[in-house]
Amino acid sequence: VDLHARKRLAFALATAMIAVAAGTGAGVAAVQAATSRSIAVGVPTDPVLVRPGEASELPIRVINPGATAVTVMVKGEGIRLGNDGHVALTGRPDPEWSTRASFPAGELTIQPQSYVNVTVTVHVPAHLPPNLYFIGFVVTPVASGSGVVQINQIASFVTINLAGPRTRSLTATVEGPQGWHIGTFVLGSKVTGTLVVRNTGRTAVQFWGENNVTSLFRSDPVEQRIPVSLVPAGRYREFRLSGAGWLPVDIVTLGVSVTYPGRTAVSTRQILITRSYWVVAPWAILAFLVLVALLAAWWALPHRQHSRSTSRGRVGRPATDRLWVKSRSRW
Amino acid sequence: VSLRSIKRKLRAASRVSSMTALVFVIVVGMCAALTESVLAAGTLTKISWSVSNNAAGATGVNYSYSFTTATSGTIGLVVFTVSGGTLSGTPTIAANYGIGAGSVAEVGNTITYTVTTPVTVAAGIPVLLEFGGNTNMAAGAYTTAIKTETSAAVAIDGPTNSQSLTFAATSTAETIVVTQSLTFTLNNTAFTLTMDPSLASLADQTNVSTLTVLTNANSGYTVSVADNTTGLQSSSVGNPTIPDVATAGTYVSWPAAPASASGYTVSGTATIPTGFSGTKYTGLASTAQQIASSGGPTGTTAQSIIVTNQVAIDYATATGTYTDTIVYTVTPNYS
């Protein structure tokens, strides 16, 4: 056992010496870099149901997927929800939740390949109206190293659902078509557009929907799903719509439905939008033009031959020839 | 035949017919009452049957039945008849809510719960009965018909069928909760550039940092960067700084030597702002600037964001140690 221990120690010393040599070499390159750091944060996927006037516990998991221990701090911070799912930090505590959400104080050290469950206690005010609320927080590693220090932090949020009836209001529009088009005439094999769902109410809304694409020559719809999506009050979300023609020349209809809960979750509202477009493939136009040219050639060729043969047979009578051709042209 | 005798006979006949009518009414009434009592058996509502393990032949399985009574009555028996199978095992009572304590017996495809002291259970009362120690039947789909009865086996509610449950030979019912998770990795947490204006290779240096993101957030993520308000600053006398190559958000080519500038450019597999195309640089700012994003989950392959920080100095740059703190923030998008 002692022999094995000595061998391991000798190997470790040798490795350390190589590292020092390498470090000296790196010094020539004038760049010294420290170790890597990896952190992960897990939050509930669905909104956590809370009740007004009660305290609720929100589970957050801070994970260290790396090979070295990481020390982090978790603190509440305001977030700003933008359009299309974008979230940004406000850079200061959330005025609505900073005194109502308790985050763990101090630093948390997470061992490699381990995690720490953090419980955030939220005291929901009794007067708060039913809605979805977002409790923002930042997990920041404690800085290490010297020189230019780099920090990789994760800002996230937990969504809480204050149960109760609420007024939800959405509008939906289909914008487009995109690409080369004149009105509803689209040059291409498919039509593309954008579904814009705007929240015109005062509460966040979760909606879902679909785009059923049918065409003049195909009645069974091709379904394009719009997943359950959240749109905060005053924001919008965009979804790309697309529908292909069944034949090179076709009328494609986009049948869009957006569904969202009514005042309570047991009822739903639906917005239906139908748009039809002429979709013409460029090669179909080209083929049409070629066909027209061929038809024209087919029509013109016999007459030209006929006119040549006529002109050859009537040498010395050009005036009459011209008259004949002229009369044929009129015909 | 005297008139009096005729009247007497008529009265007697009238009495007989009256009695007959009375008996008929009573008999019909009783029949109607009985019929009504039979028809009065209501339909149990909100019936649910769940099992703790749906593997065919599994032992020690808990069967949980919940239902709501439709008719007020003194429930003495609750009978559970499982369709098309033969039950086995020795059931025990794991839970009884909404109904009094009792005993359980199992015969053939029927489990019978007998209430020890029956009392009247009103209509609309939710009842939950859970039996442990069951052995699952062979693979297949089954339902359970539930009925409530008095102790004399007179039906009160039901039988009403539960939803179908499938016992599978090779599967087990699973509930997996996947949290929204995001992993953010930085390959170097600090760097030092030892610079000298006398040699081009020492006067203009770069440090390449690779950030990687993995997430299952449906709408993806956004990465932004910010630094100290003062940027690269020395603690030497006068606190000199190395200026940004451009205002944050303005993208320029890296200046030719000699120059005193600091900035960064970004590339990678994530969606990078178009301003960085063609290796264009911008300066850091204390206000976060977006440097990468994704509109959907990354899947199993991490998306990389390669940040090249570059610094150039000349003889006008004051000597000293310049430091800064660069903060990269990743935020999952809401979905």
XYZ file of C-alpha atoms in Angstrom:
666
model
C 0.000 0.000 0.000
C 2.868 2.341 0.904
C 4.573 1.625 -2.427
C 1.395 2.512 -4.324
C 0.991 5.698 -2.272
C 4.573 6.738 -3.062
C 4.016 6.084 -6.774
C 0.889 8.229 -6.723
C 2.751 11.028 -4.898
C 5.639 10.879 -7.375
C 3.192 11.068 -10.303
C 1.416 14.018 -8.719
C 4.686 15.888 -8.199
C 5.732 15.232 -11.782
C 2.406 16.533 -13.044
C 2.736 19.658 -10.883
C 6.157 20.378 -12.287
C 4.877 20.118 -15.876
C 2.097 22.522 -15.014
C 4.594 24.995 -13.626
C 6.679 24.700 -16.781
C 3.589 25.172 -18.865
C 2.691 28.155 -16.750
C 6.058 29.709 -17.407
C 5.556 29.147 -21.094
C 2.118 30.743 -20.940
C 3.673 33.757 -19.294
C 5.543 34.452 -22.507
C 2.211 34.552 -24.315
C 1.176 37.218 -21.803
C -2.249 35.674 -21.190
C -3.093 33.951 -17.982
C -6.479 32.369 -17.614
C -8.141 30.936 -14.529
C -10.393 27.896 -14.257
C -13.849 27.445 -15.711
C -17.053 27.738 -13.735
C -20.441 26.232 -14.408
C -23.735 26.871 -12.648
C -27.318 25.909 -13.345
C -30.650 26.993 -11.975
C -33.901 25.044 -12.000
C -37.303 26.588 -11.401
C -40.860 25.194 -11.548
C -42.043 25.023 -15.134
C -45.653 25.858 -14.311
C -46.913 28.799 -12.270
C -47.006 28.088 -8.541
C -50.508 28.514 -7.137
C -50.639 30.989 -4.250
C -53.445 32.518 -2.204
C -53.844 36.132 -1.159
C -52.897 36.870 2.415
C -50.884 33.672 2.751
C -47.195 32.822 2.689
C -46.046 30.414 0.015
C -42.758 28.641 -0.538
C -41.203 28.678 -3.977
C -38.623 25.994 -4.748
C -35.448 26.958 -6.593
C -32.595 24.581 -7.259
C -29.037 25.849 -7.727
C -26.787 23.262 -9.311
C -23.080 22.941 -9.787
C -22.524 20.726 -12.838
C -18.815 21.524 -12.811
C -15.796 19.796 -11.380
C -14.922 22.372 -8.720
C -16.932 23.828 -5.872
C -18.791 27.068 -6.604
C -19.840 29.727 -4.126
C -22.878 31.747 -5.125
C -25.251 34.341 -3.773
C -28.971 34.342 -4.481
C -30.809 37.632 -4.294
C -34.110 39.007 -5.494
C -34.064 41.436 -8.383
C -36.637 43.137 -10.536
C -37.234 41.822 -14.016
C -38.804 43.465 -17.019
C -40.833 41.293 -19.357
C -40.523 42.281 -22.963
C -42.174 41.102 -26.133
C -41.746 37.581 -27.434
C -40.551 36.085 -24.201
C -37.613 38.380 -23.570
C -36.701 39.013 -19.971
C -34.306 41.679 -18.740
C -33.095 42.639 -15.311
C -34.025 46.061 -14.028
C -30.800 46.234 -12.031
C -32.559 46.986 -8.784
C -34.870 45.165 -6.375
C -38.432 44.620 -7.465
C -40.475 47.299 -5.679
C -43.470 44.992 -5.507
C -41.746 41.919 -4.093
C -38.481 43.013 -2.484
C -40.072 43.202 0.964
C -42.390 40.286 0.393
C -40.026 37.647 -0.938
C -37.350 36.243 1.385
C -34.211 34.869 -0.238
C -31.491 33.049 1.675
C -28.949 35.420 3.129
C -25.224 34.919 2.653
C -23.200 32.716 0.376
C -23.995 29.174 -0.636
C -21.203 26.781 -1.487
C -22.168 24.007 -3.827
C -19.894 21.024 -4.190
C -19.069 19.633 -7.651
C -21.885 17.692 -9.269
C -24.197 18.696 -6.440
C -27.103 21.013 -5.866
C -28.710 23.122 -3.187
C -32.454 23.518 -2.857
C -33.302 27.098 -2.041
C -36.706 27.969 -0.703
C -38.008 31.451 -1.327
C -40.836 32.456 0.951
C -43.331 34.841 -0.586
C -45.933 36.689 1.436
C -48.778 37.434 -0.912
C -50.657 40.603 0.026
C -54.364 40.138 0.628
C -55.314 43.020 -1.650
C -53.436 41.774 -4.704
C -55.783 41.048 -7.632
C -55.737 37.613 -9.306
C -52.992 37.471 -11.904
C -49.687 35.861 -12.780
C -46.755 37.493 -11.006
C -43.051 37.012 -11.619
C -40.540 36.831 -8.791
C -37.153 37.644 -10.257
C -33.811 36.630 -8.779
C -30.129 36.388 -9.692
C -27.678 33.636 -8.858
C -24.228 35.222 -8.907
C -20.982 33.322 -8.364
C -18.610 34.998 -5.978
C -15.808 36.517 -8.032
C -12.451 34.777 -8.018
C -9.101 35.479 -9.641
C -7.332 38.719 -10.367
C -6.947 41.061 -13.284
C -10.012 41.234 -15.452
C -12.582 39.245 -13.537
C -15.390 37.534 -15.402
C -18.644 36.463 -13.800
C -21.271 34.229 -15.352
C -24.544 34.753 -13.536
C -28.034 33.429 -14.134
C -31.079 35.633 -13.807
C -34.331 33.758 -13.604
C -37.811 34.005 -12.153
C -40.560 31.967 -10.618
C -44.098 32.534 -11.846
C -46.819 32.587 -9.241
C -50.507 32.368 -9.973
C -52.792 34.261 -7.657
C -55.948 32.241 -8.121
C -59.234 33.860 -8.936
C -61.329 35.178 -11.802
C -59.733 37.845 -13.905
C -60.448 39.781 -17.050
C -58.350 38.559 -19.940
C -58.189 40.353 -23.239
C -56.248 39.427 -26.378
C -56.232 40.566 -29.967
C -54.701 38.631 -32.813
C -53.697 39.660 -36.312
C -52.101 37.892 -39.231
C -49.464 40.031 -40.889
C -48.141 39.283 -44.322
C -47.797 37.619 -46.662
C -44.055 37.913 -46.622
C -41.779 37.619 -49.628
C -42.640 38.599 -53.182
C -46.369 39.306 -53.456
C -48.954 41.666 -54.862
C -51.899 41.830 -52.507
C -52.953 38.259 -51.903
C -51.038 36.955 -54.940
C -47.873 35.248 -53.720
C -45.039 34.144 -55.963
C -43.622 30.978 -54.494
C -44.511 27.480 -53.416
C -45.867 28.578 -50.051
C -47.232 31.549 -48.201
C -45.685 32.765 -44.972
C -47.035 35.252 -42.488
C -46.789 36.273 -38.878
C -49.401 35.816 -36.214
C -49.202 38.605 -33.667
C -51.050 38.057 -30.399
C -51.310 41.160 -28.241
C -52.412 41.336 -24.659
C -54.720 44.335 -24.448
C -55.840 43.609 -20.904
C -54.303 44.145 -17.498
C -53.519 40.545 -16.610
C -51.084 38.068 -18.089
C -52.715 35.496 -20.346
C -51.713 32.007 -21.352
C -53.039 31.073 -24.753
C -52.666 28.362 -27.323
C -53.861 27.775 -30.823
C -53.336 26.328 -34.228
C -53.060 27.207 -37.875
C -55.014 24.886 -40.127
C -53.748 25.140 -43.676
C -56.094 24.077 -46.446
C -55.976 24.690 -50.167
C -58.254 24.685 -53.152
C -57.092 21.215 -54.075
C -56.678 19.763 -50.612
C -59.436 19.984 -48.043
C -57.824 17.966 -45.220
C -55.966 20.566 -43.180
C -52.300 20.539 -42.307
C -52.087 21.589 -38.685
C -49.474 23.921 -37.272
C -49.601 24.014 -33.486
C -49.179 27.167 -31.444
C -47.959 25.955 -28.055
C -49.258 27.226 -24.745
C -47.654 30.640 -24.517
C -47.634 33.433 -22.028
C -48.129 37.050 -22.950
C -47.870 39.600 -20.147
C -50.125 42.643 -20.055
C -49.242 45.153 -22.734
C -46.904 42.765 -24.597
C -47.170 40.759 -27.760
C -45.919 37.479 -29.117
C -45.229 36.555 -32.698
C -45.487 33.218 -34.434
C -44.428 32.384 -37.944
C -47.226 30.928 -40.056
C -46.711 29.006 -43.215
C -48.859 27.139 -45.689
C -47.790 25.355 -48.844
C -49.841 24.968 -51.985
C -50.815 21.454 -53.033
C -50.376 22.256 -56.718
C -48.042 24.782 -58.365
C -51.009 27.112 -58.707
C -53.286 26.960 -55.710
C -55.372 29.004 -53.302
C -53.987 28.461 -49.799
C -56.106 29.304 -46.776
C -54.636 29.884 -43.325
C -57.230 29.220 -40.633
C -55.791 30.550 -37.399
C -57.412 30.059 -34.020
C -56.153 31.520 -30.755
C -57.744 30.178 -27.606
C -57.425 31.572 -24.095
C -59.299 31.282 -20.802
C -62.218 33.539 -20.141
C -62.849 35.204 -16.810
C -62.390 31.845 -15.131
C -60.477 28.819 -16.299
C -63.617 26.786 -16.968
C -64.584 28.959 -19.921
C -62.525 29.789 -22.984
C -62.535 32.436 -25.673
C -61.408 32.012 -29.206
C -60.181 34.334 -31.920
C -60.596 33.003 -35.449
C -58.813 34.468 -38.437
C -59.013 33.177 -42.005
C -56.801 34.410 -44.823
C -56.664 33.095 -48.383
C -53.827 33.632 -50.854
C -53.092 32.744 -54.446
C -49.832 30.814 -54.413
C -48.104 30.447 -57.772
C -44.752 28.709 -58.127
C -42.272 30.658 -60.302
C -41.540 27.624 -62.436
C -45.249 27.317 -63.130
C -45.217 30.819 -64.601
C -42.114 29.936 -66.560
C -43.735 26.746 -67.790
C -46.824 28.724 -68.760
C -44.743 31.217 -70.715
C -42.887 28.416 -72.476
C -46.199 26.795 -73.315
C -47.544 30.034 -74.724
C -44.369 30.456 -76.760
C -44.667 26.925 -78.103
C -48.303 27.471 -79.007
C -47.431 30.690 -80.746
C -44.648 28.940 -82.638
C -46.928 26.099 -83.547
C -49.503 28.559 -84.841
C -47.016 30.682 -86.725
C -44.826 27.981 -88.290
C -47.297 26.463 -90.836
C -48.319 29.887 -92.011
C -44.745 30.962 -92.489
C -44.045 27.807 -94.469
C -47.212 28.381 -96.411
C -46.294 31.957 -97.122
C -42.789 30.931 -98.243
C -44.150 28.284 -100.593
C -46.678 30.746 -101.923
C -44.026 33.380 -102.473
C -41.805 30.842 -104.274
C -44.641 29.828 -106.547
C -45.521 33.418 -107.438
C -42.229 34.857 -108.472
C -42.673 38.127 -110.258
C -45.856 38.909 -108.430
C -44.644 40.389 -105.186
C -47.465 42.883 -104.957
C -50.079 40.160 -104.849
C -48.004 38.231 -102.269
C -47.874 41.142 -99.951
C -51.592 41.583 -100.338
C -52.222 37.936 -99.515
C -50.044 37.997 -96.391
C -51.679 41.157 -95.289
C -55.124 39.680 -95.659
C -54.049 36.553 -93.687
C -52.670 38.672 -90.943
C -55.960 40.424 -90.650
C -57.716 37.130 -90.458
C -137.061 -10.982 -6.056
C -137.900 -8.001 -3.969
C -136.569 -4.557 -4.570
C -134.959 -4.606 -1.116
C -132.955 -7.761 -1.873
C -131.777 -6.223 -5.118
C -130.593 -3.123 -3.263
C -128.823 -5.324 -0.691
C -127.041 -7.244 -3.407
C -126.069 -4.029 -5.111
C -124.658 -2.645 -1.813
C -122.730 -5.870 -1.247
C -121.393 -5.721 -4.762
C -120.464 -2.101 -4.252
C -118.603 -2.978 -1.028
C -116.754 -5.800 -2.778
C -115.816 -3.610 -5.677
C -114.740 -0.847 -3.311
C -112.610 -3.295 -1.368
C -111.235 -4.670 -4.612
C -110.450 -1.168 -5.794
C -108.840 -0.358 -2.453
C -106.748 -3.520 -2.566
C -105.847 -2.740 -6.191
C -104.844 0.783 -5.256
C -102.779 -0.494 -2.317
C -101.106 -3.180 -4.418
C -100.453 -0.781 -7.275
C -99.229 1.829 -4.823
C -96.847 -0.616 -3.194
C -95.623 -1.767 -6.530
C -95.155 1.809 -7.551
C -93.375 2.546 -4.287
C -91.137 -0.457 -4.726
C -90.518 0.445 -8.311
C -89.764 3.966 -7.236
C -87.355 2.777 -4.572
C -85.576 0.677 -7.156
C -85.512 3.541 -9.615
C -84.416 5.912 -6.859
C -80.898 4.444 -6.943
C -78.911 7.375 -8.210
C -75.751 7.605 -10.224
C -72.563 8.118 -8.321
C -70.612 11.055 -9.630
C -66.939 12.034 -9.805
C -65.877 8.415 -9.813
C -62.186 7.763 -9.971
C -60.111 4.605 -9.708
C -56.372 4.809 -9.373
C -53.725 2.258 -8.553
C -50.302 2.659 -7.015
C -48.752 0.333 -9.601
C -50.251 -0.633 -12.931
C -47.906 -3.473 -13.766
C -49.838 -6.652 -14.486
C -49.552 -9.186 -11.660
C -47.925 -6.709 -9.278
C -48.557 -7.425 -5.625
C -49.175 -5.173 -2.655
C -50.905 -2.628 -4.855
C -53.171 0.060 -3.432
C -56.499 0.573 -5.180
C -57.984 3.966 -4.476
C -61.632 4.693 -5.266
C -63.266 8.062 -4.901
C -66.849 9.006 -5.695
C -69.604 11.359 -4.623
C -72.942 10.075 -3.363
C -76.051 10.971 -5.332
C -78.740 9.812 -2.913
C -79.101 10.210 0.810
C -79.150 6.829 2.515
C -77.766 4.643 5.265
C -74.792 3.113 3.554
C -73.944 -0.259 5.008
C -72.125 -1.742 2.035
C -70.017 -0.406 -0.773
C -69.506 -2.952 -3.517
C -66.722 -2.688 -6.080
C -67.035 -5.041 -9.033
C -64.037 -5.153 -11.325
C -64.879 -6.013 -14.912
C -63.640 -9.205 -16.463
C -61.029 -10.345 -13.990
C -60.503 -12.288 -10.828
C -59.059 -10.397 -7.937
C -56.472 -11.849 -5.654
C -54.551 -10.788 -2.623
C -55.736 -9.945 0.829
C -57.080 -6.421 0.822
C -56.687 -4.129 3.749
C -58.230 -0.755 4.405
C -55.681 1.990 3.780
C -58.032 4.954 3.996
C -61.718 5.740 4.379
C -62.941 9.290 4.035
C -66.575 10.387 3.946
C -67.784 7.060 5.252
C -67.545 5.223 8.561
C -64.941 2.622 9.496
C -65.552 -0.931 8.373
C -64.106 -4.140 7.059
C -63.220 -5.378 3.600
C -63.682 -8.697 1.903
C -62.816 -9.942 -1.552
C -64.606 -12.633 -3.485
C -64.128 -13.336 -7.176
C -64.055 -9.997 -8.912
C -65.799 -8.121 -6.101
C -64.466 -6.129 -3.190
C -67.053 -5.409 -0.526
C -66.593 -2.759 2.094
C -68.906 -3.261 5.076
C -69.507 -0.287 7.334
C -69.329 -1.300 10.967
C -71.916 1.205 12.180
C -73.932 2.512 9.274
C -75.222 6.058 9.496
C -77.064 8.226 7.026
C -74.792 9.693 4.412
C -76.286 12.701 2.682
C -76.251 13.237 -1.071
C -73.229 15.006 -2.495
C -70.724 13.663 0.019
C -67.297 12.831 -1.439
C -66.105 9.388 -0.374
C -62.645 7.937 -0.720
C -61.827 4.313 -0.003
C -58.354 2.927 -0.470
C -57.519 -0.735 -0.223
C -54.021 -2.073 0.106
C -52.656 -5.577 -0.451
C -54.188 -6.139 -3.869
C -52.642 -8.248 -6.596
C -53.114 -6.865 -10.079
C -54.866 -8.851 -12.758
C -53.423 -9.881 -16.100
C -52.568 -7.257 -18.681
C -55.634 -5.554 -20.069
C -58.109 -2.759 -19.551
C -60.499 -2.873 -16.632
C -63.260 -0.793 -15.086
C -64.848 -0.974 -11.682
C -68.581 -0.696 -11.098
C -69.270 0.903 -7.729
C -72.557 0.753 -5.849
C -73.674 1.729 -2.389
C -76.238 -0.347 -0.530
C -77.938 -0.534 2.784
C -76.904 -3.292 5.168
C -79.808 -5.315 3.753
C -78.241 -5.018 0.290
C -80.868 -2.594 -0.984
C -79.239 -0.366 -3.587
C -78.824 3.311 -2.799
C -76.593 4.517 -5.622
C -75.048 2.789 -8.585
C -73.723 0.635 -9.951
C -71.729 3.266 -11.794
C -68.645 2.462 -13.818
C -65.267 4.071 -13.226
C -62.943 5.089 -16.002
C -60.872 2.377 -17.621
C -57.482 1.477 -16.189
C -54.879 -0.483 -18.089
C -52.642 -3.029 -16.435
C -49.615 -3.377 -18.647
C -47.174 -6.214 -18.756
C -44.066 -4.083 -19.137
C -44.943 -0.593 -18.043
C -45.513 1.298 -14.884
C -47.454 4.506 -14.547
C -45.028 7.355 -14.151
C -45.228 11.004 -13.263
C -42.083 12.873 -14.142
C -41.704 16.509 -13.269
C -39.086 18.252 -15.367
C -38.165 21.656 -14.061
C -37.131 24.472 -16.316
C -33.385 24.355 -16.121
C -30.555 26.445 -17.494
C -26.830 25.769 -17.313
C -24.314 28.537 -17.908
C -20.617 27.816 -18.175
C -17.677 30.176 -18.517
C -14.314 28.674 -19.400
C -12.195 31.263 -17.604
C -13.195 33.324 -14.633
C -10.335 35.831 -14.845
C -7.553 36.794 -17.209
C -4.495 38.991 -17.213
C -2.871 40.552 -20.248
C 0.731 41.569 -19.657
C 1.239 44.276 -22.237
C 4.117 46.336 -23.595
C 3.836 49.039 -26.269
C 7.289 48.386 -27.707
C 6.320 45.244 -29.596
C 3.232 44.872 -31.758
C 2.452 41.384 -30.439
C 2.574 42.660 -26.847
C 0.818 45.968 -27.544
C -2.326 44.365 -28.950
C -3.615 41.284 -27.216
C -6.769 39.260 -26.962
C -8.380 36.888 -24.540
C -10.947 34.437 -25.827
C -13.652 33.314 -23.401
C -16.179 30.673 -24.287
C -19.593 30.738 -22.704
C -21.912 27.794 -23.172
C -25.618 27.564 -22.520
C -27.862 24.550 -22.152
C -31.552 25.016 -21.449
C -34.914 23.362 -21.880
C -36.774 26.687 -21.640
C -39.370 26.623 -24.410
C -38.626 30.132 -25.624
C -34.871 29.939 -25.253
C -32.643 32.443 -23.532
C -30.861 35.757 -23.812
C -27.243 36.500 -22.844
C -26.113 40.014 -22.043
C -22.852 41.552 -20.899
C -21.975 44.530 -18.741
C -18.927 45.788 -16.895
C -17.920 48.367 -14.312
C -18.998 51.942 -14.952
C -15.387 53.024 -15.395
C -14.365 50.151 -17.659
C -10.682 49.169 -17.667
C -9.219 51.381 -14.994
C -5.903 51.554 -13.156
C -5.471 52.291 -9.486
C -2.400 54.370 -10.333
C -2.346 58.099 -9.744
C -5.163 59.761 -11.656
C -6.992 56.455 -12.163
C -6.285 56.319 -15.892
C -8.512 54.240 -18.127
C -8.203 52.536 -21.484
C -11.030 53.893 -23.636
C -13.647 51.735 -25.347
C -13.120 51.116 -29.036
C -16.684 52.331 -29.600
C -19.781 53.160 -27.642
C -21.626 50.036 -26.587
C -23.950 49.025 -29.384
C -21.859 50.683 -32.095
C -19.805 48.209 -34.076
C -16.454 49.090 -35.651
C -13.381 47.396 -37.074
C -10.433 47.024 -34.731
C -8.167 50.068 -35.082
C -4.686 49.773 -36.557
C -1.655 50.310 -34.335
C -0.786 52.484 -32.603
C -4.008 52.636 -30.640
C -5.254 52.654 -27.094
C -8.565 50.870 -27.039
C -10.492 48.025 -25.472
C -13.464 46.173 -26.831
C -14.895 42.814 -27.682
C -16.414 40.841 -30.501
C -18.701 37.830 -30.364
C -19.203 34.718 -32.449
C -20.571 31.266 -31.754
C -23.371 28.837 -32.439
C -26.014 30.881 -30.634
C -27.821 33.688 -32.435
C -25.365 36.592 -32.366
C -26.390 40.217 -33.102
C -25.595 41.097 -36.714
C -23.475 44.057 -35.615
C -20.650 41.656 -34.780
C -20.581 40.235 -38.322
C -17.240 40.592 -40.040
C -15.400 40.615 -36.708
C -16.684 44.018 -35.685
C -15.982 45.255 -32.158
C -17.884 47.284 -29.626
C -17.217 48.582 -26.155
C -18.477 47.351 -22.825
C -20.892 49.417 -20.755
C -22.418 49.243 -17.320
C -25.787 48.890 -19.018
C -26.249 45.319 -20.172
C -25.926 44.704 -23.909
C -27.366 41.623 -25.551
C -24.682 39.458 -27.125
C -26.497 36.212 -27.846
C -29.894 34.597 -27.786
C -31.910 31.589 -28.791
C -35.591 31.337 -29.590
C -35.990 27.810 -28.314
C -34.468 25.112 -26.142
C -30.911 24.151 -26.934
C -31.417 20.422 -26.846
C -28.554 18.271 -25.742
C -25.869 20.231 -27.559
C -24.681 23.300 -25.708
C -24.721 26.539 -27.652
C -21.460 28.440 -27.548
C -20.865 32.158 -27.323
C -17.239 33.029 -28.006
C -16.280 36.421 -26.633
C -12.964 37.860 -27.762
C -11.843 40.668 -25.496
C -9.131 42.746 -27.127
C -6.948 45.497 -25.732
C -4.463 47.701 -27.588
C -2.066 50.114 -25.970
C 0.490 52.609 -27.156
C 3.073 54.805 -25.472
C 0.327 57.242 -24.513
C -1.239 54.620 -22.280
C -0.262 55.189 -18.663
C 1.549 52.368 -16.953
C -0.226 50.430 -14.246
C -2.523 47.503 -13.614
C -5.906 47.926 -15.188
C -8.790 45.904 -13.878
C -12.422 45.432 -14.704
C -15.252 43.075 -13.853
C -17.224 41.701 -16.781
C -20.579 40.200 -15.919
C -22.309 37.862 -18.335
C -25.965 37.300 -17.519
C -28.133 34.634 -19.058
C -31.875 34.801 -18.652
C -34.375 32.164 -19.738
C -37.128 33.670 -21.858
C -40.676 33.319 -20.603
C -42.890 30.977 -22.576
